[in-house]
PDB file of C-alpha atoms and ligand atoms in Angstrom:
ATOM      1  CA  UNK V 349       0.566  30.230 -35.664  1.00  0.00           C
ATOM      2  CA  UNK V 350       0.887  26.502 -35.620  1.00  0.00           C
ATOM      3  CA  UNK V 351       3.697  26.497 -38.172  1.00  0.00           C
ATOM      4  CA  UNK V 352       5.693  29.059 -35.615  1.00  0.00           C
ATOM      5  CA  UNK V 353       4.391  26.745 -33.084  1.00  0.00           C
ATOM      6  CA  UNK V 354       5.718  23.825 -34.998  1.00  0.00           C
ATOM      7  CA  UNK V 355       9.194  25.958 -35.823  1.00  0.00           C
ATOM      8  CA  UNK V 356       9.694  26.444 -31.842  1.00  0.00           C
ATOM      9  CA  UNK V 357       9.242  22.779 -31.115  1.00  0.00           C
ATOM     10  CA  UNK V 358      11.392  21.450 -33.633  1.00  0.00           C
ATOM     11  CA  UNK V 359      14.039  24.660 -32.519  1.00  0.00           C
ATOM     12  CA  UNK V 360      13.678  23.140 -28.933  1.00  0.00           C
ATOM     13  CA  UNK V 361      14.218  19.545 -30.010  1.00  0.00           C
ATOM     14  CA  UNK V 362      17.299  20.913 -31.489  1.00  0.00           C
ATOM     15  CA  UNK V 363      18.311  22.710 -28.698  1.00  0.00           C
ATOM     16  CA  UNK V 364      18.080  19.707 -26.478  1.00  0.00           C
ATOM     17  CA  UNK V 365      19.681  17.083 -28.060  1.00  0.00           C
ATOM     18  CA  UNK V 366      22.805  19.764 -28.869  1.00  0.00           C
ATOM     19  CA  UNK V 367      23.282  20.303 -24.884  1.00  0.00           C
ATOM     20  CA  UNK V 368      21.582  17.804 -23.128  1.00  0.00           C
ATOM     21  CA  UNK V 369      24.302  16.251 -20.944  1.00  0.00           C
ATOM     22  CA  UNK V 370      24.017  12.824 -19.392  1.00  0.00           C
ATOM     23  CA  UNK V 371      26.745  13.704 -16.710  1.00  0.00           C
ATOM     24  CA  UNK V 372      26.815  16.955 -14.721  1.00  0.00           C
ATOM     25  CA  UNK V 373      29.146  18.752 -16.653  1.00  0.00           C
ATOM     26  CA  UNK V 374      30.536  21.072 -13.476  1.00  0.00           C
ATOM     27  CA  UNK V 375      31.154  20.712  -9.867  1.00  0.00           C
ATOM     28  CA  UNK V 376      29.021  21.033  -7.545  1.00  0.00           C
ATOM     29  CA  UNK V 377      31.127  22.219  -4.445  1.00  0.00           C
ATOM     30  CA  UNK V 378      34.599  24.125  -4.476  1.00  0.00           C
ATOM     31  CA  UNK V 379      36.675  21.138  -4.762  1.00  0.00           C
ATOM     32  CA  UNK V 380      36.325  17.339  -4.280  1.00  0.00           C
ATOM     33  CA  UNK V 381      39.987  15.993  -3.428  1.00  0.00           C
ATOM     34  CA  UNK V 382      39.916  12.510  -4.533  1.00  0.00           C
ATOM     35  CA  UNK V 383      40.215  10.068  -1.817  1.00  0.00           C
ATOM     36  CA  UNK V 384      41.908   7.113  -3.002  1.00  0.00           C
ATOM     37  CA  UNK V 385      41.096   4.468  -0.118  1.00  0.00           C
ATOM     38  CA  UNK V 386      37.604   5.208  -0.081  1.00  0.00           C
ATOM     39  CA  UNK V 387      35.645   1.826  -1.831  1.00  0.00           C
ATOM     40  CA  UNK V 388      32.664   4.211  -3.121  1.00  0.00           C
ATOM     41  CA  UNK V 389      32.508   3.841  -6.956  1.00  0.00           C
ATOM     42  CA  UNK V 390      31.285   7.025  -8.147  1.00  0.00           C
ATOM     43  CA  UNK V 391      31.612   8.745 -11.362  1.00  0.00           C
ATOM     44  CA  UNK V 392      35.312  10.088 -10.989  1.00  0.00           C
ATOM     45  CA  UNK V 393      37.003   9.325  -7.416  1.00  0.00           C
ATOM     46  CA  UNK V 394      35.107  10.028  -4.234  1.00  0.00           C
ATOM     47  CA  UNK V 395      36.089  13.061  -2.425  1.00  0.00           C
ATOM     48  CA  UNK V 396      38.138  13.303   0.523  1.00  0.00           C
ATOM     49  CA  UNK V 397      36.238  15.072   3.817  1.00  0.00           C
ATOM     50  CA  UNK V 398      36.878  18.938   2.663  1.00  0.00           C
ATOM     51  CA  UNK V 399      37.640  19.510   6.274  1.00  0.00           C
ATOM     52  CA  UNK V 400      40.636  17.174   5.659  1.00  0.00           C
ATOM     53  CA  UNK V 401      42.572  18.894   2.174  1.00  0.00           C
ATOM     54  CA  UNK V 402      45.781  20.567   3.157  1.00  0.00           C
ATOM     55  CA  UNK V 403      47.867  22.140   0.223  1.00  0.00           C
ATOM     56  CA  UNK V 404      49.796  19.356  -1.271  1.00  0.00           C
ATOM     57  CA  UNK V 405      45.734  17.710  -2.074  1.00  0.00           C
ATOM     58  CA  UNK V 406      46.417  20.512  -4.811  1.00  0.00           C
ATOM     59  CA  UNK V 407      50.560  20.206  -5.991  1.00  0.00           C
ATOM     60  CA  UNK V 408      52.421  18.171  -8.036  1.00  0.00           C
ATOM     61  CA  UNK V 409      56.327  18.713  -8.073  1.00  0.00           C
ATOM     62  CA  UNK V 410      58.390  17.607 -10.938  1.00  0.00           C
ATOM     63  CA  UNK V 411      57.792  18.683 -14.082  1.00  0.00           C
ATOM     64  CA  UNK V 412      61.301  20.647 -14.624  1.00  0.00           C
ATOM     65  CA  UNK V 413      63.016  17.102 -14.528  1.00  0.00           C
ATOM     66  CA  UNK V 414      63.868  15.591 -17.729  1.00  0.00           C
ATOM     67  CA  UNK V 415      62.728  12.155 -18.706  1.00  0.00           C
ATOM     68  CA  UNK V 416      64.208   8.837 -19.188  1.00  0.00           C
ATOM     69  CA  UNK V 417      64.039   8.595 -22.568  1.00  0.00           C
ATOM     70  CA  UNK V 418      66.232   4.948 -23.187  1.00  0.00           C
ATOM     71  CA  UNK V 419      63.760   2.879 -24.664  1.00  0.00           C
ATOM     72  CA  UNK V 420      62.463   1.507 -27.589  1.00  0.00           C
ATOM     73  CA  UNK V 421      60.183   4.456 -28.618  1.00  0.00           C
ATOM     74  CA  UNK V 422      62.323   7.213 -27.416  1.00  0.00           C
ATOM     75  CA  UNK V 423      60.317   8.493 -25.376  1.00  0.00           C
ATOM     76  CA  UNK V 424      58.980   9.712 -21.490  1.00  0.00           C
ATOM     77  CA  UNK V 425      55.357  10.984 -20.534  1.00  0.00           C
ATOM     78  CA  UNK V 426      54.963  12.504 -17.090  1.00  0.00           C
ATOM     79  CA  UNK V 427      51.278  12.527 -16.389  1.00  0.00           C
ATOM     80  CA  UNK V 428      49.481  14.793 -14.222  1.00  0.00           C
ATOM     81  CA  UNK V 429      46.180  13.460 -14.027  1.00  0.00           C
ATOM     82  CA  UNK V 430      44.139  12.743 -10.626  1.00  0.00           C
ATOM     83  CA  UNK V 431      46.240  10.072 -10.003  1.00  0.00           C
ATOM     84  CA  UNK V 432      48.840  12.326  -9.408  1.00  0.00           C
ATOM     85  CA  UNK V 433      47.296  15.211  -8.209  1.00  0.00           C
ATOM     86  CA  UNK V 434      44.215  14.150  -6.099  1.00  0.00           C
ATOM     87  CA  UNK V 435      43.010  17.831  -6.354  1.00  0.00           C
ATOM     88  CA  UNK V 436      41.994  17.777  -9.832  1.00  0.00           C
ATOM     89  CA  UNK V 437      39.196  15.666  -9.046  1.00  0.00           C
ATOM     90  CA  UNK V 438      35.930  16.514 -11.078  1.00  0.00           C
ATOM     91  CA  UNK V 439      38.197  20.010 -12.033  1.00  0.00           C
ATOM     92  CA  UNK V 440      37.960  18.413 -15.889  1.00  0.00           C
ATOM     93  CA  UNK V 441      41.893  19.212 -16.123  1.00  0.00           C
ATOM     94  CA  UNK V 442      45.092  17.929 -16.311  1.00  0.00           C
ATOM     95  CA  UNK V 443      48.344  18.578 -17.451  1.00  0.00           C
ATOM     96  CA  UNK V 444      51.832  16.147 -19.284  1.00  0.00           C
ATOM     97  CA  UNK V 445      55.373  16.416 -19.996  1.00  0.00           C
ATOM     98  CA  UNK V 446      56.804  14.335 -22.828  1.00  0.00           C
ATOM     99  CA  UNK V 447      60.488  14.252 -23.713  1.00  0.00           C
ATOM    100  CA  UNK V 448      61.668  12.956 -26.835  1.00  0.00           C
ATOM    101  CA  UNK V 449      65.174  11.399 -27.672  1.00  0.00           C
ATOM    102  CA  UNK V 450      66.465  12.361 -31.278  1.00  0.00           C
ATOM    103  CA  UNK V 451      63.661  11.110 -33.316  1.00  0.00           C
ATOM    104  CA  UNK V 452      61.900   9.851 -30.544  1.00  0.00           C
ATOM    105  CA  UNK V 453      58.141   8.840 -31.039  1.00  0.00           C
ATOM    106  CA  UNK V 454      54.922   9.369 -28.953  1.00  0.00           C
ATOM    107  CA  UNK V 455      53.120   6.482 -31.099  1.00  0.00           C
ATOM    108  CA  UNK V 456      49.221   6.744 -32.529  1.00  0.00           C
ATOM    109  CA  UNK V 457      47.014   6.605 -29.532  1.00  0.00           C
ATOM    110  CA  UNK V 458      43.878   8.492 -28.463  1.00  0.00           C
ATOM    111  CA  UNK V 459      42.825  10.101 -25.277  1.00  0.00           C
ATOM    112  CA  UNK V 460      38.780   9.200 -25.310  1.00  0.00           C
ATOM    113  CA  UNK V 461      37.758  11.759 -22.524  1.00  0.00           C
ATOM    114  CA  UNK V 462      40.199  14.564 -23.575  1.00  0.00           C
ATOM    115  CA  UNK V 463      41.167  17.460 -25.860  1.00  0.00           C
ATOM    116  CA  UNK V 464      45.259  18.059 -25.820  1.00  0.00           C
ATOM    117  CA  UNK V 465      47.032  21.600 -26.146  1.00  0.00           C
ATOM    118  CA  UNK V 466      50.789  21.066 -26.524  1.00  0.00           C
ATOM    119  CA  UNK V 467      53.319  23.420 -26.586  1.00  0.00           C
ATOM    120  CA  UNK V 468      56.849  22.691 -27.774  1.00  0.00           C
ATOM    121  CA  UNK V 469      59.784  23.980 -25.314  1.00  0.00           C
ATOM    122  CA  UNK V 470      62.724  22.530 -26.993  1.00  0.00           C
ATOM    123  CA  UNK V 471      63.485  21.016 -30.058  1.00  0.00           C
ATOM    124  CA  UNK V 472      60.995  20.007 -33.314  1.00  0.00           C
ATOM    125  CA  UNK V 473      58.083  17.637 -33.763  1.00  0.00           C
ATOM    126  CA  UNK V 474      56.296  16.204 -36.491  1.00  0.00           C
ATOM    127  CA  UNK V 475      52.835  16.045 -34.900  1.00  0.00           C
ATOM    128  CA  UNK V 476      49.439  14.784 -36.252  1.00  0.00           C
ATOM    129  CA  UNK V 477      45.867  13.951 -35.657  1.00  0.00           C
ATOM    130  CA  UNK V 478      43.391  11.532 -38.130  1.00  0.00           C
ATOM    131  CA  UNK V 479      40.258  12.540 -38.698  1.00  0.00           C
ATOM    132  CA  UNK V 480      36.643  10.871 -38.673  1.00  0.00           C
ATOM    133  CA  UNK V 481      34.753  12.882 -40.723  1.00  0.00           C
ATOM    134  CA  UNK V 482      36.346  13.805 -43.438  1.00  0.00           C
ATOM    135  CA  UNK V 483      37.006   9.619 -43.503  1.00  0.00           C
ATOM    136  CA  UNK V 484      40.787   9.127 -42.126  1.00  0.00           C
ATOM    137  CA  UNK V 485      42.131  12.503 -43.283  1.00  0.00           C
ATOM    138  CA  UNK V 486      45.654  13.383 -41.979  1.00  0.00           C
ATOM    139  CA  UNK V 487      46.217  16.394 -40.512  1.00  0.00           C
ATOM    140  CA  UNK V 488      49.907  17.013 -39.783  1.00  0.00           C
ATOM    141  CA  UNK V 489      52.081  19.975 -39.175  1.00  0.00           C
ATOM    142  CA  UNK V 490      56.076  20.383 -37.859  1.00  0.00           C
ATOM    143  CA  UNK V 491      56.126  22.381 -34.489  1.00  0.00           C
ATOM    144  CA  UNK V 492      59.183  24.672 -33.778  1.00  0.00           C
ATOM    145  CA  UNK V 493      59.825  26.039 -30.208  1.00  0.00           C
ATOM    146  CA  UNK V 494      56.883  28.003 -28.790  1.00  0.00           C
ATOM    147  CA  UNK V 495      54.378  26.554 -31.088  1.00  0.00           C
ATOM    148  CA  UNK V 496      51.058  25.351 -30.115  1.00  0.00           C
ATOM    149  CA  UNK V 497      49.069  22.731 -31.913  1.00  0.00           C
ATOM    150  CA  UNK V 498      45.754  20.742 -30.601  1.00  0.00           C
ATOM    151  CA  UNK V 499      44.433  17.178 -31.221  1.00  0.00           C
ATOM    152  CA  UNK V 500      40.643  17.288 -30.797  1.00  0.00           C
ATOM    153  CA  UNK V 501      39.273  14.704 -27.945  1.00  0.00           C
ATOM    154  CA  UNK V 502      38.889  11.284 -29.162  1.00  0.00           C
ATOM    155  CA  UNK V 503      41.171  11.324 -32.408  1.00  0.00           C
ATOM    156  CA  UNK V 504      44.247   8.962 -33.024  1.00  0.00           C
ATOM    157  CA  UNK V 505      47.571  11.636 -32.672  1.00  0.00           C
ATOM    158  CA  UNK V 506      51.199  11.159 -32.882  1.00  0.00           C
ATOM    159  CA  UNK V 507      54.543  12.922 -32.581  1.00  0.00           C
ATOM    160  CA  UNK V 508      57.988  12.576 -33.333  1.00  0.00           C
ATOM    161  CA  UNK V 509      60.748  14.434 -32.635  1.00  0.00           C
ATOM    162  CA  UNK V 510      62.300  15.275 -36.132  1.00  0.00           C
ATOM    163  CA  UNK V 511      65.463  16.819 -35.147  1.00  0.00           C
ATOM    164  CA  UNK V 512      69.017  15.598 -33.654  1.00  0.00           C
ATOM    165  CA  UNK V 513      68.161  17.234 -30.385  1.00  0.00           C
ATOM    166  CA  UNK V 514      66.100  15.688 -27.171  1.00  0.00           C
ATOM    167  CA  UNK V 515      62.372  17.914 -27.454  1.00  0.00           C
ATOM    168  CA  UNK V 516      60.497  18.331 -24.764  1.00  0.00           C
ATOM    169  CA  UNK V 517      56.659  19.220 -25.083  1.00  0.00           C
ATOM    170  CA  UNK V 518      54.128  20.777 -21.579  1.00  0.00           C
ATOM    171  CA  UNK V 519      50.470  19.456 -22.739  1.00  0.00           C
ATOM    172  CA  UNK V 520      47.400  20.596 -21.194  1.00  0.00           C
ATOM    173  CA  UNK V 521      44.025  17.997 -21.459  1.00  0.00           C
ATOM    174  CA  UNK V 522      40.888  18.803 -20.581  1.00  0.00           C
ATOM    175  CA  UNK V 523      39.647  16.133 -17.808  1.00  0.00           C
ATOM    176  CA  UNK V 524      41.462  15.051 -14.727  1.00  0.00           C
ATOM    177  CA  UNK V 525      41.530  11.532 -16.029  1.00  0.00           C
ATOM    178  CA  UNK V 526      41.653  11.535 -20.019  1.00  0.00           C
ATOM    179  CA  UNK V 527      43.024   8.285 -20.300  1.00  0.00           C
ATOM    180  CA  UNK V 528      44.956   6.782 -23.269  1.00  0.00           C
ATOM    181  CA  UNK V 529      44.877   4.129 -25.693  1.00  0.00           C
ATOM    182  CA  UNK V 530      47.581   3.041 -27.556  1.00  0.00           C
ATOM    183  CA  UNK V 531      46.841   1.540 -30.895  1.00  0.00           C
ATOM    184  CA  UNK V 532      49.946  -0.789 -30.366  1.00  0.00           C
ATOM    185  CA  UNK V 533      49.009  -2.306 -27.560  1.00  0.00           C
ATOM    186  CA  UNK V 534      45.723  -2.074 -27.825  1.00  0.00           C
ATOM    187  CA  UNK V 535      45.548  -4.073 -31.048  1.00  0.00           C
ATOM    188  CA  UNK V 536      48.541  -6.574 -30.376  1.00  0.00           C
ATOM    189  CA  UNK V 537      49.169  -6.158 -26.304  1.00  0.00           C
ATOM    190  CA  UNK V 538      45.878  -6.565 -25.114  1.00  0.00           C
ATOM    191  CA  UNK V 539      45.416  -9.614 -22.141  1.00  0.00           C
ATOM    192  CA  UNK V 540      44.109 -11.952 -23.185  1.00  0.00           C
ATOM    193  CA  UNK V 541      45.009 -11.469 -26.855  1.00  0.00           C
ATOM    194  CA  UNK V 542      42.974 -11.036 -29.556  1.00  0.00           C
ATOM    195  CA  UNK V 543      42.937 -13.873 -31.762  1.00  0.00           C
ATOM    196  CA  UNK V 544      45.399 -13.817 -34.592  1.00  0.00           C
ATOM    197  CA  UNK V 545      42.642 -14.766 -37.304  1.00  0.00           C
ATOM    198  CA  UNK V 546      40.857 -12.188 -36.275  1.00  0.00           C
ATOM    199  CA  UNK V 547      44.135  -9.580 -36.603  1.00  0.00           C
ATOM    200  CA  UNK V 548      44.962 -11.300 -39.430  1.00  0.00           C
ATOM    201  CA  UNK V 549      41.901 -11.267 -41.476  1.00  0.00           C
ATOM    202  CA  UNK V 550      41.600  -7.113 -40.006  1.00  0.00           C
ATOM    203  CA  UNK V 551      44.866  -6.266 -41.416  1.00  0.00           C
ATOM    204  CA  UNK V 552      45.116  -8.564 -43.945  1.00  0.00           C
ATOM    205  CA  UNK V 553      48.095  -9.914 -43.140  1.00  0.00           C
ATOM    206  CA  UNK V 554      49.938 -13.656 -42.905  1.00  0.00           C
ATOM    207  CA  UNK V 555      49.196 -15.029 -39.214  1.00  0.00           C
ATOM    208  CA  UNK V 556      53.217 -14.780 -38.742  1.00  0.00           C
ATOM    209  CA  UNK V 557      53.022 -11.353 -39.296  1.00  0.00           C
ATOM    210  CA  UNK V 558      50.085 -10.857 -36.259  1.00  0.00           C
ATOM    211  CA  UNK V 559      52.446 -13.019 -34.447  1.00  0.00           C
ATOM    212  CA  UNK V 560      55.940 -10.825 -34.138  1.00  0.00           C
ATOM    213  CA  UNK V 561      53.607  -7.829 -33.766  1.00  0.00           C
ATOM    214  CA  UNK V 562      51.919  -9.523 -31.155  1.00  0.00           C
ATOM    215  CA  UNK V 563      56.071 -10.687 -29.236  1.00  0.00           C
ATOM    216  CA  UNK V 564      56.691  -6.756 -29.578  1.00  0.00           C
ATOM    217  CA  UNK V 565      53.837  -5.981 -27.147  1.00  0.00           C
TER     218      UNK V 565
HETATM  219  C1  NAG O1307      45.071   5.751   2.549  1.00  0.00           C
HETATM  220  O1  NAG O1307      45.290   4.722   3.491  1.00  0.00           O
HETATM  221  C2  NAG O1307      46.672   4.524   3.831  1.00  0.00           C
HETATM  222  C3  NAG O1307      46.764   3.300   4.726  1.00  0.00           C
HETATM  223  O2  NAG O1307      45.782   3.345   5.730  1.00  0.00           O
HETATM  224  C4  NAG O1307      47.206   5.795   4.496  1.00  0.00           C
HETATM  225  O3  NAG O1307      48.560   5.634   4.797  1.00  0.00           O
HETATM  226  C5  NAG O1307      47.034   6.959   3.532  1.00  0.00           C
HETATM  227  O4  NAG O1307      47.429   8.170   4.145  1.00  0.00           O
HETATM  228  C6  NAG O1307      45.587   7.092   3.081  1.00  0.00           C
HETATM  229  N1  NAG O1307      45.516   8.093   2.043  1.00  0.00           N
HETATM  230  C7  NAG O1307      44.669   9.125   2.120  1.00  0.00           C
HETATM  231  C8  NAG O1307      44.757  10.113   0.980  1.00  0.00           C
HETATM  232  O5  NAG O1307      43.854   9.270   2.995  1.00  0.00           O
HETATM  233  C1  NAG O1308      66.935   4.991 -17.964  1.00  0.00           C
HETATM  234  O1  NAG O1308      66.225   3.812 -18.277  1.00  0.00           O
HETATM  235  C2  NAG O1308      67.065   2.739 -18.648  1.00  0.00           C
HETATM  236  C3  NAG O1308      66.187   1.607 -19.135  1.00  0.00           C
HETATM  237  O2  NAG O1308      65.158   1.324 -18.218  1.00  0.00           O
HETATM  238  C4  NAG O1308      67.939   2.364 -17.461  1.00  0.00           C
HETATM  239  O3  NAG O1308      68.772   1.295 -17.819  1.00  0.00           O
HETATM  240  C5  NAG O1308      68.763   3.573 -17.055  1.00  0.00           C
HETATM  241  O4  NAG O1308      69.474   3.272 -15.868  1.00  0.00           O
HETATM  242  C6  NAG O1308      67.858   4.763 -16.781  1.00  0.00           C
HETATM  243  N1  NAG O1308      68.686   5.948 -16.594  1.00  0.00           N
HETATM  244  C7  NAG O1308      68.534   6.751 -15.545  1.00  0.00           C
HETATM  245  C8  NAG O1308      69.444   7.942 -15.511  1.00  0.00           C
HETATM  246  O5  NAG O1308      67.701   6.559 -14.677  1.00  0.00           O
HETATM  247  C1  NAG O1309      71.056  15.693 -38.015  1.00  0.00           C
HETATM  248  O1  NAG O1309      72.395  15.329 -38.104  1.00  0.00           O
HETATM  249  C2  NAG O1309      72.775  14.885 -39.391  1.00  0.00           C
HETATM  250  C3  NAG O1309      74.203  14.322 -39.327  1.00  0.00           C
HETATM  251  O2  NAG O1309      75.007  15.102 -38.484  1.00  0.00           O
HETATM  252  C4  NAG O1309      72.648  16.046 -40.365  1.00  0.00           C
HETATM  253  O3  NAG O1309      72.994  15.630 -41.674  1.00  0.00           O
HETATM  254  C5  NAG O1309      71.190  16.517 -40.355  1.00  0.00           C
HETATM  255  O4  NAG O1309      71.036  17.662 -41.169  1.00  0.00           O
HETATM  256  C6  NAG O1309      70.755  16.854 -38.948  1.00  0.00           C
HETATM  257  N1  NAG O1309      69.314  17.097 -38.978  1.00  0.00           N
HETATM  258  C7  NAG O1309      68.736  18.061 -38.280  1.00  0.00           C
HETATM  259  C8  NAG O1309      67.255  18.197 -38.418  1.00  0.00           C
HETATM  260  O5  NAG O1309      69.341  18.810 -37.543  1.00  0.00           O
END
């Protein structure tokens, strides 16, 4: 009896730290439009007055329109996140567009509060995702129109479009506000800078080398 006893606690402790959450995962109400001018910092963007929403609180227009895709990386993401859709507020959604010139690139970057489904609607794209655990493993796979491929939340991704025609991708995350870092910029744009010892000594590198990285960002 105290062995089961025993089993059920440890079965519980188990069970606890597996789905304890330290954020309520759902919403609480039907909606909660995000109010932008309201000075409240709350997890997420305070809501607007529900007696308030109309139906544009919950539409975005613009996604059939190709990107501008003449710059350096070849490339044009249309968010939808809350910022552009105050509806999705606490909905733990949110959707993208990305056009690609000919071998256009979407470079390494995570989204640290999002899982990404992608499906391809033109053209072809080298895609891939790194992995933690096993350490750094590359996990990479050409998409052809219709295909779907997913980078689990947190993990460094890339694409690039691998054929002599513009691609465009529709992504769907899974939070309103998923945010993205950019290894790039993160690394060699960030204000202030990071020191170039330290970048030097991290990548092993001459200090000139840090230092055009650094003039690209
Ligand atoms: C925010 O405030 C501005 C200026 O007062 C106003 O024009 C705008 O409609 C407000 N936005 C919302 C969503 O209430
Ligand atoms: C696309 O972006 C480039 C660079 O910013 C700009 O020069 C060009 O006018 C833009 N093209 C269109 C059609 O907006
Ligand atoms: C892209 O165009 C080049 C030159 O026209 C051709 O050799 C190559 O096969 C094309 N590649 C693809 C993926 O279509």
């Amino acid at each position: 009896m105290a062995k089961q006893i025993g089993h059920l606690i440890s079965l519980l402790a188990l069970a606890f730290s597996c789905f304890a959450f330290a954020f309520e995962s759902k919403p609480l109400q039907d909606f909660c439009v995000a109010d932008p001018n309201s000075s409240v910092f709350v997890n997420g963007m305070a809501c607007k007055n529900p007696k308030q929403i109309q139906a544009n609180d919950f539409y975005f227009s613009g996604l059939h329109l190709r990107g501008n895709t003449s710059n350096p990386f070849g490339l044009m993401v249309q968010p939808v996140t809350v910022a552009q859709l105050p509806g999705l507020n606490t909905l733990g959604i949110s959707m993208v567009r990305i056009d690609y010139a000919p071998w256009g690139v979407n470079p390494p970057h995570t989204h640290p509060r999002a899982t990404e489904i992608i499906t391809v609607l033109e053209g072809t794209l080298e895609v891939g995702f790194v992995t933690s655990y096993p350490e750094y493993h590359l996990i990479t796979k050409v998409l052809y129109k219709g295909d779907v491929f997913v980078f689990p939340v947190g993990l460094v991704h890339f694409q690039q479009n691998v054929g002599n025609e513009t691609a465009v991708v529709i992504g769907a995350l899974s939070c309103q506000n998923p945010g993205a870092i950019t290894f790039g910029n993160a690394v060699f744009g960030s204000d202030p800078r990071i020191s170039s010892e330290i970048l030097a000594k991290a990548f092993q590198v001459d200090k000139k080398v840090v230092d055009q990285l650094k003039a690209k960002f």
